[in-house]
Coordinates of C-alpha atoms in Angstrom, one line a residue:
Chain X
M107 CA 0.0 0.1 -0.1
R108 CA 2.6 2.5 1.0
N109 CA 4.9 1.5 -1.9
M110 CA 2.1 1.7 -4.2
L111 CA 1.6 5.3 -3.2
I112 CA 5.2 6.1 -3.5
I113 CA 5.2 4.6 -7.2
A114 CA 2.1 6.4 -8.0
K115 CA 3.7 9.9 -6.7
R116 CA 6.8 9.4 -8.8
E117 CA 4.7 8.4 -11.8
F118 CA 2.3 11.3 -11.5
K119 CA 5.2 13.7 -11.1
G120 CA 6.6 12.2 -14.1
Y121 CA 3.7 13.6 -16.2
F122 CA 4.7 17.1 -15.4
A123 CA 8.5 16.6 -16.0
T124 CA 7.5 16.4 -19.8
P125 CA 5.3 18.5 -22.0
L126 CA 3.0 15.5 -22.1
A127 CA 0.8 16.8 -19.2
L128 CA 0.4 20.2 -20.8
V129 CA -0.3 19.0 -24.2
F130 CA -2.7 16.2 -23.0
I131 CA -4.7 18.5 -20.9
V132 CA -4.9 21.3 -23.4
I133 CA -6.2 18.9 -26.1
F134 CA -8.7 17.3 -24.0
L135 CA -10.3 20.6 -22.8
A136 CA -10.2 21.9 -26.3
L137 CA -11.8 18.7 -27.8
T138 CA -14.5 18.3 -25.1
G139 CA -15.5 21.9 -25.4
A140 CA -15.5 21.9 -29.1
F141 CA -17.5 18.7 -29.2
A142 CA -20.2 20.0 -26.7
F143 CA -20.6 23.3 -28.4
Y144 CA -20.2 22.7 -32.1
V145 CA -21.2 19.0 -32.5
G146 CA -23.3 18.5 -29.5
G147 CA -25.1 21.8 -29.9
F148 CA -24.9 22.9 -26.3
F149 CA -26.7 26.2 -27.0
T150 CA -29.2 25.2 -29.5
R151 CA -30.6 22.3 -27.5
G152 CA -32.1 24.8 -25.3
N153 CA -31.8 22.6 -22.1
A154 CA -29.6 23.5 -18.9
D155 CA -27.7 20.3 -18.8
L156 CA -24.4 18.8 -19.9
V157 CA -25.6 15.8 -22.0
S158 CA -24.1 17.2 -24.9
F159 CA -20.7 17.6 -23.2
F160 CA -20.7 14.1 -21.6
G161 CA -22.0 12.3 -24.6
Y162 CA -19.0 12.5 -26.4
H163 CA -16.6 11.4 -23.5
P164 CA -16.5 7.7 -24.6
W165 CA -15.1 8.6 -28.2
L166 CA -12.7 11.1 -26.6
F167 CA -11.4 8.6 -24.3
L168 CA -11.3 6.2 -26.9
L169 CA -8.3 8.1 -28.4
L170 CA -6.8 9.9 -25.4
V171 CA -6.8 7.2 -22.6
P172 CA -4.6 4.8 -24.6
A173 CA -2.5 7.9 -25.4
I174 CA -1.8 8.1 -21.5
G175 CA -1.8 4.4 -20.8
M176 CA 0.5 3.4 -23.7
R177 CA 3.7 4.5 -22.0
L178 CA 3.2 3.1 -18.5
W179 CA 4.9 -0.3 -19.1
A180 CA 6.2 -0.1 -22.7
E181 CA 8.6 2.8 -21.8
E182 CA 10.0 1.0 -18.6
R183 CA 10.6 -2.0 -20.9
K184 CA 12.1 -0.2 -23.6
S185 CA 14.4 2.0 -21.5
G186 CA 15.4 -1.0 -19.1
T187 CA 14.2 0.9 -15.9
I188 CA 11.9 -2.0 -15.4
E189 CA 14.8 -4.0 -14.1
L190 CA 15.4 -1.2 -11.8
L191 CA 11.8 -1.0 -10.7
M192 CA 11.3 -4.8 -10.3
T193 CA 14.6 -5.2 -8.2
L194 CA 13.5 -2.6 -5.7
P195 CA 11.7 -4.2 -2.6
V196 CA 8.1 -3.6 -4.3
S197 CA 5.7 -6.4 -5.2
T198 CA 4.4 -6.5 -9.0
L199 CA 0.9 -5.7 -7.7
D200 CA 2.3 -2.4 -6.0
A201 CA 3.8 -1.2 -9.2
V202 CA 1.0 -2.1 -11.6
L203 CA -1.6 -0.4 -9.0
G204 CA 0.9 2.6 -8.4
K205 CA 1.4 3.3 -12.1
F206 CA -2.3 2.8 -12.8
L207 CA -3.4 5.0 -9.9
A208 CA -1.1 7.7 -11.1
A209 CA -2.5 7.6 -14.7
W210 CA -6.0 7.4 -13.6
A211 CA -5.6 10.6 -11.3
F212 CA -4.1 12.4 -14.1
C213 CA -7.3 11.7 -16.1
G214 CA -9.2 12.8 -13.0
L215 CA -7.3 16.0 -13.0
A216 CA -7.8 16.5 -16.7
L217 CA -11.7 15.8 -16.1
A218 CA -11.8 18.1 -13.1
L219 CA -10.4 21.0 -15.1
T220 CA -13.6 20.9 -17.3
F221 CA -15.3 22.5 -14.5
P222 CA -15.9 25.7 -16.5
M223 CA -18.6 23.8 -18.4
W224 CA -20.4 23.0 -15.1
I225 CA -20.1 26.9 -14.1
T226 CA -21.4 27.9 -17.6
V227 CA -24.5 25.7 -17.5
N228 CA -25.3 26.8 -13.9
M229 CA -25.0 30.3 -15.1
L230 CA -27.4 29.9 -17.9
G231 CA -29.8 28.0 -16.1
S232 CA -30.6 25.7 -13.1
P233 CA -29.4 22.0 -14.1
D234 CA -29.8 18.9 -12.1
N235 CA -26.3 19.0 -10.3
G236 CA -26.9 15.5 -9.1
V237 CA -27.1 14.2 -12.4
I238 CA -23.9 16.2 -13.5
L239 CA -22.1 14.7 -10.3
A240 CA -23.1 11.3 -11.3
S241 CA -21.9 11.9 -14.9
Y242 CA -18.5 13.1 -13.9
I243 CA -18.3 10.1 -11.7
G244 CA -19.4 7.8 -14.4
S245 CA -17.0 9.4 -16.8
F246 CA -14.1 9.0 -14.5
V247 CA -14.8 5.3 -13.8
M248 CA -15.1 4.9 -17.5
A249 CA -11.7 6.5 -18.0
G250 CA -10.4 4.0 -15.5
A251 CA -11.7 1.1 -17.3
F252 CA -10.2 2.3 -20.6
L253 CA -6.8 3.0 -18.7
S254 CA -6.7 -0.6 -17.2
I255 CA -7.0 -2.2 -20.8
S256 CA -4.3 0.4 -21.9
S257 CA -2.0 -0.4 -19.1
C258 CA -2.3 -4.2 -19.6
I259 CA -1.7 -3.9 -23.3
S260 CA 1.4 -1.7 -22.6
S261 CA 3.0 -4.4 -20.7
L262 CA 2.8 -6.9 -23.7
T263 CA 5.0 -4.7 -25.8
K264 CA 8.1 -2.3 -25.9
N265 CA 6.8 -0.2 -28.7
Q266 CA 4.5 2.5 -27.7
V267 CA 2.8 2.9 -31.0
I268 CA 1.9 -0.8 -31.2
A269 CA 0.6 -0.4 -27.3
F270 CA -1.6 2.5 -28.3
I271 CA -3.1 1.1 -31.6
I272 CA -4.2 -2.2 -29.9
S273 CA -5.4 -0.5 -26.8
A274 CA -7.4 1.8 -28.9
T275 CA -8.9 -1.1 -30.8
I276 CA -10.0 -2.9 -27.9
C277 CA -11.4 0.1 -26.2
F278 CA -13.2 0.7 -29.5
L279 CA -14.7 -3.0 -29.3
F280 CA -15.9 -2.5 -25.9
T281 CA -17.3 0.9 -26.6
M282 CA -19.1 -0.2 -29.8
S283 CA -20.2 -3.6 -28.7
G284 CA -23.8 -2.5 -27.7
A285 CA -24.5 -0.4 -31.0
Q286 CA -26.8 -1.8 -33.4
L287 CA -24.3 -1.8 -36.1
V288 CA -22.4 -4.7 -34.2
L289 CA -25.6 -6.4 -32.7
N290 CA -27.2 -6.5 -36.2
F291 CA -24.1 -8.6 -37.2
F292 CA -24.7 -11.2 -34.7
Q293 CA -28.7 -11.1 -34.4
G294 CA -29.2 -13.1 -37.4
W295 CA -27.5 -16.4 -36.3
A296 CA -26.0 -15.9 -32.8
P297 CA -28.1 -17.3 -29.8
G298 CA -29.9 -14.6 -27.8
Y299 CA -27.9 -15.0 -24.7
L300 CA -24.6 -14.3 -26.6
V301 CA -26.1 -11.1 -28.2
D302 CA -27.3 -10.0 -24.8
A303 CA -23.9 -10.8 -23.3
L304 CA -22.3 -8.6 -26.0
R305 CA -24.8 -5.8 -25.5
S306 CA -24.1 -5.9 -21.7
M307 CA -20.2 -5.5 -22.3
S308 CA -20.8 -2.0 -24.1
F309 CA -19.3 1.0 -22.3
L310 CA -22.0 3.0 -24.2
T311 CA -24.9 1.3 -22.8
H312 CA -23.6 1.4 -19.1
F313 CA -22.2 4.9 -19.5
D314 CA -25.5 6.4 -20.8
A315 CA -27.4 4.9 -17.8
V316 CA -25.0 6.8 -15.4
T317 CA -25.3 10.1 -17.4
R318 CA -29.2 9.9 -16.8
G319 CA -28.3 10.4 -13.1
V320 CA -28.8 6.9 -12.0
I321 CA -25.9 5.2 -10.4
D322 CA -26.8 1.7 -10.6
I323 CA -25.1 -1.0 -8.7
K324 CA -24.7 -3.0 -11.8
D325 CA -23.0 -0.4 -13.8
V326 CA -20.5 0.1 -10.8
V327 CA -19.7 -3.7 -10.9
F328 CA -19.5 -3.7 -14.5
F329 CA -16.8 -1.0 -14.7
G330 CA -15.0 -2.4 -11.5
S331 CA -14.7 -5.8 -12.4
L332 CA -13.6 -4.8 -15.9
M333 CA -10.7 -2.9 -14.1
V334 CA -10.0 -5.8 -11.7
M335 CA -9.7 -8.3 -14.6
W336 CA -7.5 -6.0 -16.9
L337 CA -5.2 -5.1 -14.0
F338 CA -5.1 -8.8 -12.9
L339 CA -4.0 -9.8 -16.6
N340 CA -1.3 -6.6 -16.3
V341 CA 0.2 -8.2 -13.2
I342 CA 0.7 -11.5 -15.1
A343 CA 1.7 -10.0 -18.2
V344 CA 4.5 -7.9 -16.5
E345 CA 5.7 -11.0 -14.5
L346 CA 5.8 -13.0 -17.7
N347 CA 7.4 -10.2 -19.9
K348 CA 9.7 -8.3 -17.6
G349 CA 12.7 -10.1 -18.5
R350 CA 12.3 -10.1 -22.3
Chain Q
M140 CA 32.9 -15.8 7.7
A141 CA 29.3 -15.5 7.0
E142 CA 27.8 -16.8 3.9
M143 CA 25.8 -13.9 2.3
I144 CA 25.0 -15.4 -1.1
A145 CA 24.5 -19.0 -1.9
L146 CA 23.4 -20.5 -5.4
S147 CA 22.6 -24.0 -5.6
H148 CA 22.4 -25.7 -9.1
L149 CA 20.9 -22.3 -10.2
T150 CA 19.6 -22.8 -14.0
K151 CA 17.8 -20.7 -16.4
R152 CA 16.4 -21.7 -19.7
F153 CA 14.8 -19.6 -22.4
G154 CA 13.0 -22.0 -24.5
P155 CA 15.7 -24.3 -26.1
L156 CA 18.3 -22.0 -25.0
T157 CA 20.1 -22.7 -21.5
A158 CA 21.4 -19.5 -20.5
V159 CA 22.7 -20.5 -17.1
D160 CA 23.5 -24.1 -16.4
G161 CA 23.5 -25.4 -12.9
I162 CA 25.7 -22.9 -11.1
D163 CA 26.9 -23.6 -7.7
L164 CA 28.6 -20.8 -6.0
S165 CA 28.7 -19.0 -2.5
V166 CA 30.1 -15.6 -1.8
N167 CA 31.0 -14.6 2.0
K168 CA 30.8 -11.2 3.7
G169 CA 34.1 -9.1 2.8
E170 CA 34.4 -10.9 -0.4
V171 CA 34.5 -9.0 -3.8
L172 CA 33.8 -11.7 -6.6
G173 CA 34.5 -10.9 -9.9
F174 CA 32.1 -12.4 -12.6
L175 CA 34.1 -12.9 -15.9
G176 CA 33.0 -14.2 -19.0
P177 CA 32.5 -13.6 -22.6
N178 CA 29.4 -11.7 -23.8
G179 CA 26.3 -14.0 -23.6
A180 CA 28.0 -16.1 -21.0
G181 CA 25.2 -16.0 -18.6
K182 CA 26.7 -13.5 -16.2
S183 CA 23.8 -10.8 -16.5
T184 CA 21.2 -13.7 -16.3
T185 CA 22.7 -15.1 -13.2
M186 CA 22.7 -11.6 -11.2
K187 CA 19.0 -11.3 -12.5
M188 CA 18.2 -14.4 -10.8
V189 CA 20.0 -13.3 -7.6
T190 CA 18.2 -10.1 -7.6
G191 CA 14.9 -11.6 -8.0
F192 CA 14.2 -10.0 -11.4
L193 CA 14.1 -13.5 -13.1
S194 CA 13.0 -16.6 -11.6
P195 CA 15.1 -19.5 -12.0
T196 CA 14.0 -22.6 -13.8
E197 CA 15.9 -24.9 -11.7
G198 CA 17.9 -24.6 -8.4
S199 CA 17.8 -21.8 -5.9
A200 CA 19.4 -18.6 -5.0
T201 CA 19.5 -17.5 -1.4
V202 CA 20.8 -14.1 0.1
D203 CA 21.6 -13.8 3.7
G204 CA 19.6 -17.1 4.3
I205 CA 16.4 -16.2 2.4
D206 CA 15.3 -17.8 -0.6
V207 CA 14.7 -15.5 -3.6
T208 CA 11.8 -17.3 -4.8
R209 CA 10.0 -17.7 -1.3
D210 CA 10.5 -14.0 -0.4
P211 CA 11.5 -11.9 -3.2
V212 CA 10.8 -8.6 -1.4
G213 CA 13.0 -9.6 1.7
V214 CA 15.9 -10.4 -0.6
K215 CA 15.5 -7.0 -2.5
Q216 CA 15.6 -5.4 0.5
R217 CA 19.0 -6.8 1.3
I218 CA 20.5 -6.1 -2.1
G219 CA 21.9 -3.1 -4.0
Y220 CA 21.7 -3.8 -7.5
L221 CA 23.1 -1.9 -10.5
P222 CA 21.4 -3.4 -13.7
E223 CA 23.6 -3.5 -16.8
G224 CA 23.8 0.0 -18.5
A225 CA 22.6 1.6 -15.3
P226 CA 19.1 2.3 -16.3
C227 CA 17.5 5.5 -14.4
Y228 CA 14.2 7.4 -14.8
G229 CA 15.8 9.9 -17.4
D230 CA 13.3 12.6 -17.0
M231 CA 14.0 12.8 -13.2
A232 CA 16.9 14.8 -11.7
P233 CA 19.3 12.9 -9.4
R234 CA 17.7 14.4 -6.4
G235 CA 14.3 13.5 -7.1
F236 CA 15.3 10.1 -8.0
L237 CA 17.4 9.4 -4.9
N238 CA 14.3 10.5 -2.9
F239 CA 12.1 8.2 -4.5
I240 CA 14.7 5.3 -3.8
A241 CA 15.0 6.4 -0.2
D242 CA 11.1 6.4 0.1
I243 CA 10.8 2.9 -1.5
R244 CA 13.9 1.7 0.6
N245 CA 11.8 2.9 3.7
L246 CA 14.6 5.1 4.8
S247 CA 13.3 8.2 6.9
G248 CA 14.2 10.8 9.3
I249 CA 17.8 11.9 10.0
A250 CA 19.1 8.4 8.7
R251 CA 17.5 9.2 5.3
N252 CA 19.2 12.7 4.7
A253 CA 22.4 11.3 6.1
S254 CA 22.3 8.4 3.7
I255 CA 21.3 10.6 0.8
D256 CA 24.4 13.2 1.5
Q257 CA 26.7 10.5 2.1
V258 CA 26.1 8.9 -1.2
I259 CA 26.1 12.2 -3.0
E260 CA 29.6 12.8 -1.6
R261 CA 30.7 9.3 -2.3
V262 CA 29.9 9.1 -5.9
E263 CA 30.5 12.9 -6.6
I264 CA 27.3 14.0 -8.1
A265 CA 26.7 17.2 -6.0
D266 CA 27.0 19.4 -9.0
V267 CA 24.4 17.8 -11.2
M268 CA 21.7 17.1 -8.6
D269 CA 19.0 19.1 -10.3
Q270 CA 19.7 18.2 -14.0
P271 CA 17.6 15.6 -15.6
I272 CA 19.5 12.5 -15.7
E273 CA 18.9 12.0 -19.5
T274 CA 21.0 15.0 -19.9
L275 CA 23.9 13.9 -18.0
S276 CA 27.1 12.3 -19.4
K277 CA 27.5 8.4 -19.4
G278 CA 29.9 8.9 -16.4
F279 CA 27.5 10.7 -14.2
K280 CA 24.6 8.5 -15.3
R281 CA 26.6 5.4 -14.1
R282 CA 27.4 7.1 -10.8
V283 CA 23.8 8.0 -10.1
G284 CA 23.0 4.1 -10.8
L285 CA 25.7 3.5 -8.1
A286 CA 24.2 5.9 -5.8
Q287 CA 21.0 4.2 -6.1
A288 CA 22.6 1.0 -5.4
I289 CA 24.2 1.9 -2.4
L290 CA 22.1 4.3 -0.7
H291 CA 20.4 1.9 1.9
N292 CA 23.9 0.5 2.6
P293 CA 22.9 -3.1 1.7
P294 CA 25.0 -6.1 3.0
V295 CA 24.9 -7.4 -0.6
L296 CA 25.9 -5.5 -3.6
I297 CA 25.5 -6.6 -7.0
L298 CA 27.0 -4.5 -9.7
D299 CA 26.6 -5.4 -13.5
E300 CA 29.3 -4.0 -15.5
P301 CA 29.8 -1.0 -13.1
T302 CA 32.6 0.5 -15.0
D303 CA 31.5 -0.1 -18.7
G304 CA 31.9 2.9 -20.8
L305 CA 33.7 5.0 -18.1
D306 CA 36.8 6.9 -18.8
P307 CA 40.1 5.8 -16.9
N308 CA 39.7 8.4 -14.1
Q309 CA 36.1 7.4 -13.6
K310 CA 36.9 3.6 -13.6
H311 CA 39.4 4.4 -10.9
Q312 CA 37.1 6.2 -9.0
V313 CA 34.3 3.5 -9.2
R314 CA 37.0 0.7 -8.2
T315 CA 38.1 2.7 -5.2
L316 CA 34.6 3.2 -4.1
I317 CA 34.0 -0.6 -4.3
Q318 CA 37.1 -1.3 -2.3
Q319 CA 36.0 1.0 0.4
M320 CA 32.8 -0.5 0.8
A321 CA 33.8 -4.1 0.4
S322 CA 34.8 -4.8 4.0
D323 CA 31.4 -5.3 5.4
K324 CA 29.7 -6.4 2.2
A325 CA 29.4 -9.4 -0.1
V326 CA 30.0 -7.8 -3.4
I327 CA 29.4 -9.5 -7.1
I328 CA 30.7 -7.5 -10.0
S329 CA 30.5 -8.8 -13.6
T330 CA 32.9 -7.5 -16.1
H331 CA 34.8 -8.6 -19.2
I332 CA 37.6 -6.0 -18.3
L333 CA 40.2 -8.3 -16.7
E334 CA 42.4 -5.5 -15.3
E335 CA 39.4 -4.8 -13.2
V336 CA 39.4 -8.3 -11.5
E337 CA 43.1 -7.8 -10.7
A338 CA 42.4 -4.4 -9.2
V339 CA 39.3 -4.9 -7.0
C340 CA 38.4 -8.5 -6.6
T341 CA 39.6 -10.9 -3.9
R342 CA 38.0 -13.9 -6.0
A343 CA 37.3 -14.5 -9.5
V344 CA 35.0 -17.0 -11.3
I345 CA 35.0 -17.4 -15.1
I346 CA 31.8 -18.3 -16.7
A347 CA 31.0 -19.3 -20.2
R348 CA 28.1 -20.9 -22.1
G349 CA 26.3 -20.7 -18.7
K350 CA 28.7 -23.0 -16.9
L351 CA 31.2 -22.2 -14.0
L352 CA 34.6 -23.0 -15.4
A353 CA 37.1 -21.6 -12.9
D354 CA 36.9 -20.3 -9.4
G355 CA 39.9 -18.8 -7.3
M356 CA 41.9 -15.6 -6.3
P357 CA 43.0 -13.7 -9.4
E358 CA 46.5 -14.6 -8.7
D359 CA 45.7 -18.4 -8.8
L360 CA 44.0 -17.8 -12.1
L361 CA 47.1 -15.9 -13.3
K362 CA 49.2 -19.1 -12.5
R363 CA 47.3 -20.8 -15.1
S364 CA 48.9 -18.3 -17.7
P365 CA 51.8 -20.2 -20.0
L366 CA 53.5 -16.8 -19.4
H367 CA 53.2 -16.8 -15.7
N368 CA 56.6 -15.8 -14.3
A369 CA 58.3 -15.9 -17.7
V370 CA 61.3 -13.6 -18.2
E371 CA 62.0 -11.4 -21.0
I372 CA 65.5 -10.6 -21.8
K373 CA 66.9 -8.0 -24.4
V374 CA 70.6 -8.5 -25.7
S375 CA 72.6 -7.4 -28.5
P376 CA 72.2 -9.6 -31.7
A377 CA 75.9 -10.3 -31.3
A378 CA 76.0 -12.3 -28.4
A379 CA 72.5 -14.0 -29.0
D380 CA 73.3 -17.2 -30.0
E381 CA 75.4 -18.0 -27.2
I382 CA 73.0 -16.8 -24.8
A383 CA 70.4 -19.0 -26.4
K384 CA 72.3 -21.9 -25.8
D385 CA 73.0 -21.1 -22.2
L386 CA 69.4 -20.4 -21.6
A387 CA 68.6 -23.7 -23.0
S388 CA 70.9 -25.5 -20.7
L389 CA 68.9 -24.3 -17.6
T390 CA 66.7 -27.1 -16.1
S391 CA 63.9 -24.7 -14.9
V392 CA 63.4 -23.0 -18.4
G393 CA 60.7 -24.2 -20.5
Q394 CA 60.4 -22.6 -23.9
V395 CA 62.7 -20.2 -25.4
E396 CA 61.2 -17.9 -28.0
R397 CA 63.6 -15.4 -30.0
S398 CA 62.3 -12.3 -31.7
T399 CA 63.6 -8.8 -32.9
S400 CA 62.7 -5.7 -31.2
I401 CA 62.1 -2.5 -32.9
D402 CA 65.5 -1.1 -31.9
A403 CA 67.2 -4.2 -33.8
Q404 CA 68.1 -5.9 -30.4
T405 CA 67.3 -9.6 -29.8
L406 CA 64.5 -10.4 -27.5
F407 CA 64.2 -13.6 -25.7
S408 CA 60.8 -14.7 -24.2
V409 CA 61.7 -17.4 -21.5
T410 CA 58.7 -19.5 -19.9
S411 CA 59.1 -21.2 -16.6
K412 CA 58.8 -24.9 -16.9
T413 CA 56.8 -25.5 -13.6
G414 CA 55.4 -22.0 -13.4
A415 CA 57.9 -21.2 -10.4
P416 CA 59.7 -18.0 -10.6
I417 CA 63.0 -18.4 -12.8
A418 CA 64.3 -14.7 -12.9
P419 CA 67.0 -15.1 -10.2
E420 CA 68.2 -18.2 -11.8
V421 CA 68.3 -16.6 -15.4
A422 CA 70.0 -13.5 -13.8
A423 CA 72.6 -15.4 -12.1
M424 CA 73.5 -17.7 -15.1
L425 CA 73.9 -14.4 -17.2
K426 CA 76.0 -12.8 -14.6
E427 CA 78.1 -15.7 -14.2
K428 CA 78.9 -16.1 -17.9
G429 CA 79.3 -12.4 -18.2
H430 CA 76.8 -11.7 -20.8
A431 CA 75.7 -7.9 -21.2
V432 CA 72.0 -7.5 -21.0
S433 CA 70.2 -4.3 -21.8
D434 CA 66.6 -5.2 -20.2
L435 CA 65.3 -8.0 -18.1
K436 CA 61.9 -8.3 -16.9
T437 CA 59.5 -10.9 -15.3
E438 CA 55.9 -11.4 -16.8
K439 CA 53.2 -12.0 -14.5
G440 CA 51.1 -13.6 -17.3
A441 CA 48.0 -11.9 -18.6
L442 CA 44.5 -12.8 -17.2
D443 CA 43.5 -12.4 -20.9
A444 CA 45.3 -15.4 -22.2
V445 CA 43.9 -17.5 -19.2
F446 CA 40.5 -16.2 -20.0
R447 CA 40.8 -17.0 -23.6
E448 CA 42.1 -20.4 -22.9
I449 CA 39.4 -21.3 -20.3
T450 CA 36.6 -20.0 -22.3
R451 CA 37.6 -21.3 -25.5
G452 CA 38.5 -24.7 -23.9
G453 CA 35.0 -24.6 -22.3
S454 CA 33.1 -24.0 -25.5
A455 CA 35.2 -27.0 -27.3
A456 CA 34.5 -29.3 -24.5
A457 CA 30.6 -28.2 -24.6
K458 CA 30.6 -29.1 -28.2
T459 CA 32.2 -32.4 -27.9
E460 CA 29.6 -33.1 -24.9
T461 CA 26.7 -32.4 -27.4
A462 CA 28.3 -34.5 -30.0
N463 CA 28.7 -37.4 -27.9
A464 CA 25.2 -37.1 -26.6

């Protein structure tokens, strides 16, 4: 626990030692704003809510979260620092969780910096702030799920570009698995339970439920168990691949 | 003496490749063990298993009585390890990096600051404490890596090629540092620089193709050299034939090789038959017969030659073994 926090602290500071943090946050804020105002029609909708803002988060995270996660392990393996890290008196679990927490906290920071959206909508009307809070939590948890996928994939390769592309693809599949586009493909022949299972794996379905203001236990369990599973695979992947 | 490191039939296979093949070894407190071997001999792999980075395929490694596979974190607490190439987090400055290591090593309070100040002084990195490590020269990077390894004053120190790529002054510094710390630690250093073994090690092992081929004090290994205690004599070409005859008549002399030096003098390289010192006998003979000699020096034998002989012999033996099997 203690070691995990020390690793997380070092990792988190590391984001700010390079322009990475600045670039990421600026792009994230610019894109969330642009999508909410221009694509989502924040003003023309005439509703005092942030649906047009949160609605695009899965799509933004699809690209931006793997960009954060791709370096977590691939860089350590490429530069050889993994040998330093894994011969310090820390367990693999500490290292995996510490790195994950740092990246997740960084996503949280980027998300928190979108607070002007919340101020704007409160000045323009009287939105349901409970729904907005639930949406923020949902968005943060979804980012964590994307990140756990990216972190795991990152430990499988030394090449950050490969890590990015594979992570983004897997994140895309998880996001889209509930979309009619994908389901139509299966509905003709696959048994009903398989289609239902696929639909239930969709980030969009679960995220939409949360942004409507209901934090349902099943959505929490969904994202939570997904993170646990990917981070568990991450620990195994680090153990197996560290020496290569 | 306390046994700090014990390897028992330590083996590592990567698929069909056997990188380390049943190594038995023990290192006591106060010893500096030089790990010699050609590239790819299995030195680094052995060290990685001792430090708990890789798990052995067979056999075991214990550090201070603790089995690495049973309690890896316990072993890692007792070891200071400098991996090959001294990898460090390039975007951190040495100050931040050493603070991170101190945190992980659970150093706190006054002891923590004292340790950090002490290593900064020992490896002489005070001037670069706030520069990103990636901008430092190779010598400084290596020293930061060393600082990281010795920060917690570990009882076991494992250094993988600690002086590789350093200039002669820096090499000397690092060797002095190792000697200073050696008295209360068990130290393993790997190297393929043979002078280093003579300079810092109390014991040397030679490993090739994953097998331990020789184990002894550097002087003992030197004795295996055919040139050990050989004598080189420089004389004028006029008297050369007569001297050659007289040299051959000495019973302790093995082979006599004759060559011409750059300044047109004749050089005799005289080996000892048994390996025992022959210089006094040769000198007495020359004096007695009244030969004029312009130079006479004793060879200690090059560790290089021993190393080549042992490692080549090892690979040839391994080949015949597989051929027979």
